[in-house]
mmCIF file of C-alpha atoms in Angstrom:
data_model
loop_
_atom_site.group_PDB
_atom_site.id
_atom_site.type_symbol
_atom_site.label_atom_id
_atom_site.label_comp_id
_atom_site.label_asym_id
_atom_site.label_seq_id
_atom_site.Cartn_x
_atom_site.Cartn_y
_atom_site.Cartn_z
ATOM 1 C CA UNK A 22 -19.969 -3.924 7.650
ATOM 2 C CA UNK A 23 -17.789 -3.124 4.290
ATOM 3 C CA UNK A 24 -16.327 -0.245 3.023
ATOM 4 C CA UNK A 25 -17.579 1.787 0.660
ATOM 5 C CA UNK A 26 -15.676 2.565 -2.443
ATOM 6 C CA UNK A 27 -13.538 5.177 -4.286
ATOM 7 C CA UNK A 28 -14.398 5.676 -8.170
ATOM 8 C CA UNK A 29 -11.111 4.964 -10.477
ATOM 9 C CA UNK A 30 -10.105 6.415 -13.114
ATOM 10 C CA UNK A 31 -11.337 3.612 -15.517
ATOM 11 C CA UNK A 32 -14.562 3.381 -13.786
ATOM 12 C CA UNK A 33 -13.858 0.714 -11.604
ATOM 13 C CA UNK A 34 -14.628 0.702 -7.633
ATOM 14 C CA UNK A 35 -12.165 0.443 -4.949
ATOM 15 C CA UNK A 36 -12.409 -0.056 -1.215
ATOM 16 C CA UNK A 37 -11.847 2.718 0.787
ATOM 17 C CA UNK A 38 -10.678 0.982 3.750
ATOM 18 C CA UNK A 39 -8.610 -2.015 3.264
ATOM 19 C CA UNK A 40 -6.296 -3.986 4.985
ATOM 20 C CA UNK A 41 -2.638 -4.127 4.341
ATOM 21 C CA UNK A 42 -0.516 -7.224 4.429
ATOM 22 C CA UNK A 43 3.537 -6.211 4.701
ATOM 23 C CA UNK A 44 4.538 -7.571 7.932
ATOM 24 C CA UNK A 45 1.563 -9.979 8.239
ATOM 25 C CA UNK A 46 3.724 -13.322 9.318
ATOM 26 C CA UNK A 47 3.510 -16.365 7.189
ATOM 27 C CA UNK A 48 1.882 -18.707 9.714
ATOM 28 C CA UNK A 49 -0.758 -16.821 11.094
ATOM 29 C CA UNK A 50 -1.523 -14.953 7.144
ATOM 30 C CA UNK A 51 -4.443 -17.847 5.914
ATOM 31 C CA UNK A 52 -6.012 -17.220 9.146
ATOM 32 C CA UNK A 53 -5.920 -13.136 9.156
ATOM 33 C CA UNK A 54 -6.751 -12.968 5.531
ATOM 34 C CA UNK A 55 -9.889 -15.442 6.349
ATOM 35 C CA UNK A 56 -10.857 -13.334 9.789
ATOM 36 C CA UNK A 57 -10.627 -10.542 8.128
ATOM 37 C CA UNK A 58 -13.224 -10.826 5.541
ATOM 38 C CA UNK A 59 -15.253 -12.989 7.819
ATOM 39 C CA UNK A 60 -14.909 -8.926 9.507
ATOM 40 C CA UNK A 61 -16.146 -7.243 6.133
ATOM 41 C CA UNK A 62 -12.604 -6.400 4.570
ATOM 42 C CA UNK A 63 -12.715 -6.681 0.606
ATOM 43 C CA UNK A 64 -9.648 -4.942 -0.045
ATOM 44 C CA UNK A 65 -6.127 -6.687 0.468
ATOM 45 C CA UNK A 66 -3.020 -5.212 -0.261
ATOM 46 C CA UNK A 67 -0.014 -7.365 -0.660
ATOM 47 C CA UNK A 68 3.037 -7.777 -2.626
ATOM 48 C CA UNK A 69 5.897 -10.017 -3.761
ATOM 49 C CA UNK A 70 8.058 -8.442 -1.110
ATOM 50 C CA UNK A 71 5.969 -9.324 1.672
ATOM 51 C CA UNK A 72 6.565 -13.090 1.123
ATOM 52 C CA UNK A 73 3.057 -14.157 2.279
ATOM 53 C CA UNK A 74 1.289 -14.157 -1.075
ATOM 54 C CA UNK A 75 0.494 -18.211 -1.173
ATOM 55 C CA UNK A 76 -0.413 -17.398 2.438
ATOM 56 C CA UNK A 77 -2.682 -14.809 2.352
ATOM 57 C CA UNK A 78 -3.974 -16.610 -1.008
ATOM 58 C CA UNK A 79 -4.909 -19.724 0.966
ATOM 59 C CA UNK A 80 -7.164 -17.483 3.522
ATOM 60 C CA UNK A 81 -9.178 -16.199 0.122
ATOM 61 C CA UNK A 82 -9.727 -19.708 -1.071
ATOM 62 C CA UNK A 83 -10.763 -20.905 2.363
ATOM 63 C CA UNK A 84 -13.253 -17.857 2.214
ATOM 64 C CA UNK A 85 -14.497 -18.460 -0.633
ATOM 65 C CA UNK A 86 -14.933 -22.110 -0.080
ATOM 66 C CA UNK A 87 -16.868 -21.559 3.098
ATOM 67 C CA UNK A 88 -19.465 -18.877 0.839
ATOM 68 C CA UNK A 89 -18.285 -15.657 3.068
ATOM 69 C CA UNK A 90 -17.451 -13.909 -0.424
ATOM 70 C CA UNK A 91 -17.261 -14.127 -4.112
ATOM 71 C CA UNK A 92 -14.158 -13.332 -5.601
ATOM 72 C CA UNK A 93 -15.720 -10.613 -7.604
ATOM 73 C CA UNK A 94 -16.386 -9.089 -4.287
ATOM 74 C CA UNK A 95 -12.852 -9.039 -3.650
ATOM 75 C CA UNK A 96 -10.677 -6.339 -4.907
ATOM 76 C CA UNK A 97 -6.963 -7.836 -5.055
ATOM 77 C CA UNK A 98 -3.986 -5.610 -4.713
ATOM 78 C CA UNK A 99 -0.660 -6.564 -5.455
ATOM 79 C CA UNK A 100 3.072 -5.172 -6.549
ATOM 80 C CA UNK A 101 5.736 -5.190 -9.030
ATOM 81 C CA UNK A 102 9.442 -5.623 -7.334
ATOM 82 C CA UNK A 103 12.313 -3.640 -8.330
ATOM 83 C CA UNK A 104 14.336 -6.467 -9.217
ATOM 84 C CA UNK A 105 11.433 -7.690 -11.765
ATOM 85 C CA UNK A 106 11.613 -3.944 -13.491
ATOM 86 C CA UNK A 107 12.974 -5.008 -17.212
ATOM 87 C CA UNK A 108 10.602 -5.050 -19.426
ATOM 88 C CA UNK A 109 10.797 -8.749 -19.892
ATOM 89 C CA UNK A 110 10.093 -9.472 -16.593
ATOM 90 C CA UNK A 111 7.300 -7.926 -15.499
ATOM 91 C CA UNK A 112 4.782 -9.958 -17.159
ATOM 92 C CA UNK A 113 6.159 -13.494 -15.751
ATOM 93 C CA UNK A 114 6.486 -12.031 -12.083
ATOM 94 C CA UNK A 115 2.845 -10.993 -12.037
ATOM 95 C CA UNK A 116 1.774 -14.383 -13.619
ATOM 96 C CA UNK A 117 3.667 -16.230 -10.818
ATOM 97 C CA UNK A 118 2.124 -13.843 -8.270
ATOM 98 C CA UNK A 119 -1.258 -14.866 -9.509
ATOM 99 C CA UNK A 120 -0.824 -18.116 -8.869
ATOM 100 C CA UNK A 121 0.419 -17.497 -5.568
ATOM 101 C CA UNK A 122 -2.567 -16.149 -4.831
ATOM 102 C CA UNK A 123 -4.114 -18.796 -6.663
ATOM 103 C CA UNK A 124 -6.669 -16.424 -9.278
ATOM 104 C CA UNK A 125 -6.645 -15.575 -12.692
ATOM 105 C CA UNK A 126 -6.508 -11.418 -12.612
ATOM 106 C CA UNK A 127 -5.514 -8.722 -10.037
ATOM 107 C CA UNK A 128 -7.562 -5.987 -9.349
ATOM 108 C CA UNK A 129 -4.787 -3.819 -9.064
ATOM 109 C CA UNK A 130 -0.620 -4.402 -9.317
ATOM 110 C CA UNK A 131 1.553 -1.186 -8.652
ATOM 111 C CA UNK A 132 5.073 -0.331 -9.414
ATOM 112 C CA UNK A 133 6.149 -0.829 -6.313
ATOM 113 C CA UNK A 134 9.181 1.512 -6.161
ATOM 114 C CA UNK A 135 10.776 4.064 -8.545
ATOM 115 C CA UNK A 136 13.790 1.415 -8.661
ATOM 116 C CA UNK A 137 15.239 -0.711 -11.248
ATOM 117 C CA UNK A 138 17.936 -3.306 -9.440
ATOM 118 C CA UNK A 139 18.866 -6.190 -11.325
ATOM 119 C CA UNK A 140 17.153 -8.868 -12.173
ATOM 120 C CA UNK A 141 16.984 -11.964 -9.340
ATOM 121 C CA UNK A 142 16.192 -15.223 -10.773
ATOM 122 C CA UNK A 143 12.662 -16.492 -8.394
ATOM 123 C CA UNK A 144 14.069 -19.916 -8.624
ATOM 124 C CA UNK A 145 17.485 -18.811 -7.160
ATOM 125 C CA UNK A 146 16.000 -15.955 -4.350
ATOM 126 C CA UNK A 147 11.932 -14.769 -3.274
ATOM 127 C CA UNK A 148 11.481 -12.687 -2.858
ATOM 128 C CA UNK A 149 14.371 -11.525 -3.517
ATOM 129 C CA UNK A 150 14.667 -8.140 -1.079
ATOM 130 C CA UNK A 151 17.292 -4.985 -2.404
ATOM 131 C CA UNK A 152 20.041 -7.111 -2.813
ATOM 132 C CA UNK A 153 21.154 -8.967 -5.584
ATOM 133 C CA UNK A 154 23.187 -11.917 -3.938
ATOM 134 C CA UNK A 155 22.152 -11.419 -0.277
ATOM 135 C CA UNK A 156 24.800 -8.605 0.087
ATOM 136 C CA UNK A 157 24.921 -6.196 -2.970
ATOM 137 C CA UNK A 158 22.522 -3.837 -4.081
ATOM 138 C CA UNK A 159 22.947 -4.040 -7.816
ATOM 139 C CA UNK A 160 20.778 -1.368 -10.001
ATOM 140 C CA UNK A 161 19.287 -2.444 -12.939
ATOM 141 C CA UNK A 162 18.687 -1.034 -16.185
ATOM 142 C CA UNK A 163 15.230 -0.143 -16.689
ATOM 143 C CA UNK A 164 13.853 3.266 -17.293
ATOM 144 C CA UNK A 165 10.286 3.604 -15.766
ATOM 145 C CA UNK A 166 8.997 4.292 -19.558
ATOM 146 C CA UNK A 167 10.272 0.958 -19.965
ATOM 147 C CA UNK A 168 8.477 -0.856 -16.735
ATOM 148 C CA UNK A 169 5.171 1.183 -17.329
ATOM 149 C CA UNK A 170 5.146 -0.025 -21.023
ATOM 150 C CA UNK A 171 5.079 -3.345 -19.772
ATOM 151 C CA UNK A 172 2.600 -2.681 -16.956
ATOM 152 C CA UNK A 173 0.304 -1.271 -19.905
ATOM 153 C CA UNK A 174 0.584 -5.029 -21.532
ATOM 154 C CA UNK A 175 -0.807 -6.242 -18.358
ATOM 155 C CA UNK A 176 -4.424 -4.352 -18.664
ATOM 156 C CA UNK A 177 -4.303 -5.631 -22.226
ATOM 157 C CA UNK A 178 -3.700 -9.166 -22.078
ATOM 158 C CA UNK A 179 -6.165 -9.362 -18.835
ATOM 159 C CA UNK A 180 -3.935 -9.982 -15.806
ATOM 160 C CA UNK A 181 -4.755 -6.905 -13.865
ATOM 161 C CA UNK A 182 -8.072 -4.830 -14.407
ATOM 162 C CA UNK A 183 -6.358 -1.670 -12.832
ATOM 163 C CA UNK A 184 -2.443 -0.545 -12.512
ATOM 164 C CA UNK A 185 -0.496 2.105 -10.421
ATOM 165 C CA UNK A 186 2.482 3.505 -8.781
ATOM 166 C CA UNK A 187 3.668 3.930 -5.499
ATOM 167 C CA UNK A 188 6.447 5.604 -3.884
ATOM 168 C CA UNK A 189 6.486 8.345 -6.830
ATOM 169 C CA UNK A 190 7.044 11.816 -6.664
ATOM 170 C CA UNK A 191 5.388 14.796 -8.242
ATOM 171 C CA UNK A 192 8.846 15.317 -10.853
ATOM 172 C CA UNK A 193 8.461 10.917 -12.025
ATOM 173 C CA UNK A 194 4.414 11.262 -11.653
ATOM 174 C CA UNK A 195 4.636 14.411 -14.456
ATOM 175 C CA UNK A 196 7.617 12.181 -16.564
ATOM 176 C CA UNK A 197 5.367 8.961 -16.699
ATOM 177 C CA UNK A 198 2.290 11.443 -17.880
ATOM 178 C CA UNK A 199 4.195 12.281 -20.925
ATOM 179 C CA UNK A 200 4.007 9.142 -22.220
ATOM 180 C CA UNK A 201 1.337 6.815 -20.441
ATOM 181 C CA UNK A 202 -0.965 5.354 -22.461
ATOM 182 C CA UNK A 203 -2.947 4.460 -18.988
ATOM 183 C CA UNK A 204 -2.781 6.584 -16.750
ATOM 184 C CA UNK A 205 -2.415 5.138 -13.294
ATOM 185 C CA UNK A 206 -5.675 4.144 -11.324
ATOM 186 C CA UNK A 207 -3.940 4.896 -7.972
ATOM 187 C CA UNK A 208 -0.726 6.313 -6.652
ATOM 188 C CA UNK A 209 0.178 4.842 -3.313
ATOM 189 C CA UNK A 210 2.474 6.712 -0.676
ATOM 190 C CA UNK A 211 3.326 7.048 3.316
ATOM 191 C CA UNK A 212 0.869 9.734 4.406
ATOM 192 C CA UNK A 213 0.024 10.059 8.540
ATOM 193 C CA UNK A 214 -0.067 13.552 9.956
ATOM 194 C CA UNK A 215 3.831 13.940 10.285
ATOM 195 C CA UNK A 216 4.388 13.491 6.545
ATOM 196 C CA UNK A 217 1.251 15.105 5.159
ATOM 197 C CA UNK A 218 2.498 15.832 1.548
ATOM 198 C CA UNK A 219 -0.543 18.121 0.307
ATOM 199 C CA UNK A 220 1.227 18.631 -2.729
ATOM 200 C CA UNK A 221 1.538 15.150 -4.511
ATOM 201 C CA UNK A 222 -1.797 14.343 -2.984
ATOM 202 C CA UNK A 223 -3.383 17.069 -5.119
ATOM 203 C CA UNK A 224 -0.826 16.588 -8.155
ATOM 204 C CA UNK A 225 -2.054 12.792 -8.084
ATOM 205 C CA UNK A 226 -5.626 13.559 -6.992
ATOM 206 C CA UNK A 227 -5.925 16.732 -9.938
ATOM 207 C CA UNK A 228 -4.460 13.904 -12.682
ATOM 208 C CA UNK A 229 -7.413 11.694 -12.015
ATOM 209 C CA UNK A 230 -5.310 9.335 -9.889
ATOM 210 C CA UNK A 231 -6.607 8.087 -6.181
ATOM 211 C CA UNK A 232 -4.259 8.095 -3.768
ATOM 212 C CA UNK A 233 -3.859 4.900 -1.252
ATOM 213 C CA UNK A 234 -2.104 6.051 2.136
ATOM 214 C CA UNK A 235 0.232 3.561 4.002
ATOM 215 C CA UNK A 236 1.633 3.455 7.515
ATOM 216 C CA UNK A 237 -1.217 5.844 8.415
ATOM 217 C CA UNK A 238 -0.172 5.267 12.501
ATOM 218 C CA UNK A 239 3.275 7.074 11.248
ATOM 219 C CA UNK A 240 5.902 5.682 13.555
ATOM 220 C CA UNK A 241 3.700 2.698 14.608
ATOM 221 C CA UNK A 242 4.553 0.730 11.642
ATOM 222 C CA UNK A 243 7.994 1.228 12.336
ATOM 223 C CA UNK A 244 8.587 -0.112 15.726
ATOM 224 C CA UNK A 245 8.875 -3.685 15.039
ATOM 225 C CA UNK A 246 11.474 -2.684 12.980
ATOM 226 C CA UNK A 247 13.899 -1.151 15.126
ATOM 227 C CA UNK A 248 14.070 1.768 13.085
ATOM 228 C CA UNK A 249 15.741 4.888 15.501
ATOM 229 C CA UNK A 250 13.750 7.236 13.670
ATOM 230 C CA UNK A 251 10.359 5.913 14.893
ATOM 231 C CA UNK A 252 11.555 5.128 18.356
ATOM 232 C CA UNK A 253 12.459 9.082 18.862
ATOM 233 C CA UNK A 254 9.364 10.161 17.408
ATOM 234 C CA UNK A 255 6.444 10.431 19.738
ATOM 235 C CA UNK A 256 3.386 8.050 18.931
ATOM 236 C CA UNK A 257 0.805 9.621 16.829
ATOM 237 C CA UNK A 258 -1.730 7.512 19.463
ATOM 238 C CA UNK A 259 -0.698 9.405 22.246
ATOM 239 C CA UNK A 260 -0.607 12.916 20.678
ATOM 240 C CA UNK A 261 -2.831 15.339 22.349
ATOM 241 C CA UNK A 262 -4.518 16.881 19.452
ATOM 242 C CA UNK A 263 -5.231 13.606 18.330
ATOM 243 C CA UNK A 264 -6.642 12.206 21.722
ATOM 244 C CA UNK A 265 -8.529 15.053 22.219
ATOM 245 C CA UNK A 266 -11.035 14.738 19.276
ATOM 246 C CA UNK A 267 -11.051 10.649 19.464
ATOM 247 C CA UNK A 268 -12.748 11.498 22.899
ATOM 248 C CA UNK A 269 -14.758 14.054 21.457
ATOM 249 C CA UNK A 270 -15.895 12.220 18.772
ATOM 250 C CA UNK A 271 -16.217 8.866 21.153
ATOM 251 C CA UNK A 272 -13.760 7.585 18.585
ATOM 252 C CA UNK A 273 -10.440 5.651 19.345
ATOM 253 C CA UNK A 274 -7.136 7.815 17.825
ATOM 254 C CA UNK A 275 -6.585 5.405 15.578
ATOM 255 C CA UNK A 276 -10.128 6.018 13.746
ATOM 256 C CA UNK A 277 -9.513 9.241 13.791
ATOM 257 C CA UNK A 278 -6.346 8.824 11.799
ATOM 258 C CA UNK A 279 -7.834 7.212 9.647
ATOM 259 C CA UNK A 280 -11.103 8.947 8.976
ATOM 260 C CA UNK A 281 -8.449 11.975 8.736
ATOM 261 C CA UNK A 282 -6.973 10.446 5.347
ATOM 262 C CA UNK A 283 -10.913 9.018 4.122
ATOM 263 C CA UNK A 284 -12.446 11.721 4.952
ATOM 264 C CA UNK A 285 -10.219 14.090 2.280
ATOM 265 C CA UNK A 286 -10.800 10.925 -0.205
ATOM 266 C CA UNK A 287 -7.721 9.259 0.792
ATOM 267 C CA UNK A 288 -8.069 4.902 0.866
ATOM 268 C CA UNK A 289 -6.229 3.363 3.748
ATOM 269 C CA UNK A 290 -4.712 0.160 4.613
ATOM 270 C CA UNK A 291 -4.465 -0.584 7.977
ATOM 271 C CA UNK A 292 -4.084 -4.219 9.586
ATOM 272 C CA UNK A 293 -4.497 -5.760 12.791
ATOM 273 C CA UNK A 294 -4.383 -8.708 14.547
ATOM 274 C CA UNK A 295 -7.173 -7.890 17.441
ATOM 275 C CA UNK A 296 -10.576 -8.181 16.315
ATOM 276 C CA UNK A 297 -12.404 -5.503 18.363
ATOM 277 C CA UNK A 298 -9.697 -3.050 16.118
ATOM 278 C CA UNK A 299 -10.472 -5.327 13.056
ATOM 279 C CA UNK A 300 -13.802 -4.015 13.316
ATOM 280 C CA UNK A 301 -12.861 -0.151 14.436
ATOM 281 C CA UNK A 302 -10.056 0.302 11.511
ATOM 282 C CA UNK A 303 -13.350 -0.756 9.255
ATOM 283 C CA UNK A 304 -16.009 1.992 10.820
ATOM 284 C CA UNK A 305 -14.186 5.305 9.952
ATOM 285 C CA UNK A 306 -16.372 6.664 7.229
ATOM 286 C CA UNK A 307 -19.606 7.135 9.604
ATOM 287 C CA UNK A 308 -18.371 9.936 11.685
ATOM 288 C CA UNK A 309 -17.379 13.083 10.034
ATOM 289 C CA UNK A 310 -14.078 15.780 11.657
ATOM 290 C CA UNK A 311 -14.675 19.276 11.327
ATOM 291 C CA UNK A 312 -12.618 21.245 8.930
ATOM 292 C CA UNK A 313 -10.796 23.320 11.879
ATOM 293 C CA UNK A 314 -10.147 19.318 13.438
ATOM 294 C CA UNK A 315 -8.417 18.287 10.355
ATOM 295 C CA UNK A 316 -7.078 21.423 9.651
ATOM 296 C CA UNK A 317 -5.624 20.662 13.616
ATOM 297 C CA UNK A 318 -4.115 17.317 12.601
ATOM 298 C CA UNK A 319 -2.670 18.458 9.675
ATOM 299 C CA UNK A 320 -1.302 21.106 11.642
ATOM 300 C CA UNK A 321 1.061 18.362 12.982
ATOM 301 C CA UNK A 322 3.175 17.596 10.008
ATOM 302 C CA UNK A 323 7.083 17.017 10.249
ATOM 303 C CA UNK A 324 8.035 16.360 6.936
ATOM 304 C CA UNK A 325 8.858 12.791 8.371
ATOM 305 C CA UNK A 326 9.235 9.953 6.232
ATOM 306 C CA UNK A 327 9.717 6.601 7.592
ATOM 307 C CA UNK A 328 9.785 3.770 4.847
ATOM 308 C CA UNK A 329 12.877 5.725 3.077
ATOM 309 C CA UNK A 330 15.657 2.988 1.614
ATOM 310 C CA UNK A 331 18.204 5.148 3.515
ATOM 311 C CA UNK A 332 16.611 4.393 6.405
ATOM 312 C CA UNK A 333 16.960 0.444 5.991
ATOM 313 C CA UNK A 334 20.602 1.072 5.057
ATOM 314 C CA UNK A 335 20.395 0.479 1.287
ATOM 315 C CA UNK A 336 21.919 3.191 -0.107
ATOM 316 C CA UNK A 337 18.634 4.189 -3.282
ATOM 317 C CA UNK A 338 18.356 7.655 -2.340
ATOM 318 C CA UNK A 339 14.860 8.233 -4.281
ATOM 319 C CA UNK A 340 13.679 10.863 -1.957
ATOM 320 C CA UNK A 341 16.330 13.288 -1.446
#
């Protein structure tokens, strides 16, 4: 089984259901990226600030070494730092994240964040996190116009087919309009039922962008963290509305999340680790929710974000 796709705006296909890689651990990352397609996954979504990149690289070599895929069967997702936001720096970050992953072109490389911090030498720190020495969060100088520019050069000179944003919101997504010569393919945010955000979905969606949804279990995500905020929200797994039409539907809640987000044309990015939910995360476009069922789930939004910088303690207030 593989997903099918979402139609960018540049006429190029994109998985509907892929799997994410941010907090996929280094010595188990060859093997997941390799297990996964062996599953059907085409889509992978990483980044330089996950810090598995050679990793998760290896498992797409291995796979298609072993003739389970084709790399143009792959569709290769990967993200621009804030520290790598100066225009002269965004073109040799995404090289060296090529060669991480050990191929010639991305599929698609986002702006990561709305954030410029200053520039962290890879040979010193990386990835090099929100601080500038390992203790200071230093902002940088770059103006999005400036990053995006630079971005554009990527299409051009061939190292990504596709670029986006992520983290934006509506007020930066009409600013970067104004001057974009590309427009971006996809605009990536948090989006589970407790942080719904109609609004920039149909700002993006109405601008020809798709939107990518991450963290689509809400406070699941956030667990391993230690975040407060997700330990004093109740699961989204356990919520009744949500249980109630996974047994309806002889689905498990998490499909139902997720076919929640597909189902209004929204790609997700789920991961796991067990193989039986490998394969489930994968099967949620063959069912269909009525509109009163995701009218019900929607029903449950809190307005709660969880990946917010405040919330990690660094002090980049993007989203007040």
């Amino acid at each position: 089984m593989t997903s099918p796709t979402i139609k960018l705006n540049n006429g190029k296909q994109m998985p509907v259901v892929g799997f994410g890689l941010w907090k996929v651990n280094n010595d188990t990352c060859a093997d997941t990226v390799y297990n996964a397609i062996k599953t059907g996954y085409r889509l992978f979504d990483g980044a330089c600030d996950y810090g598995n990149e050679v990793e998760a690289g290896q498992g797409v070599a291995r796979a298609i070494k072993d003739k389970l895929v084709t790399r143009d069967e792959l569709f290769i997702v990967s993200k621009l730092w804030n520290s790598f936001h100066d225009g002269d720096k965004v073109e040799p970050i995404c090289k060296k994240q090529l060669q991480d992953w050990g191929i010639d072109q991305f599929d698609l490389y986002i702006v990561h964040f709305p954030i410029s911090l200053k520039w962290v030498d890879p040979s010193d720190r990386y990835p090099p996190g929100f601080t500038y020495d390992g203790k200071n969060v230093v902002p940088g100088k770059a103006t999005i116009q400036e990053t995006w520019t630079a971005m554009e050069s990527l299409v051009e000179k061939g190292l990504s087919k596709s670029i986006g944003i992520s983290n934006f919101n509506g007020s930066l997504i009409m600013d970067l309009l104004r001057y974009a010569k590309i427009v971006p393919a996809t605009l990536q945010i948090e989006h589970h039922p407790y942080l719904t955000q109609e609004g920039l979905v149909k700002l993006a969606q109405d601008e020809g962008m798709a939107v990518t949804a991450y963290s689509s279990f809400g406070p699941q995500s956030f667990l391993e963290l230690e975040m407060q905020r997700a330990k004093d929200t109740p699961l989204l797994f356990d919520n009744p509305t949500v249980k109630t039409i996974a047994d309806k539907h002889n689905k498990t809640p998490a499909q139902v999340l997720l076919r929640w987000a597909t189902q209004r044309n929204i790609a997700v990015i789920p991961k796991s680790n067990n193989q039986s939910r490998l394969q489930q995360n994968l099967d949620v476009t063959s069912f269909d929710l009525s509109k009163s069922e995701l009218d019900e789930i929607s029903g449950l939004n809190k307005h709660l974000r969880f990946n917010d910088p405040l919330n990690y303690g660094v002090n980049q207030p993007i989203y007040v």
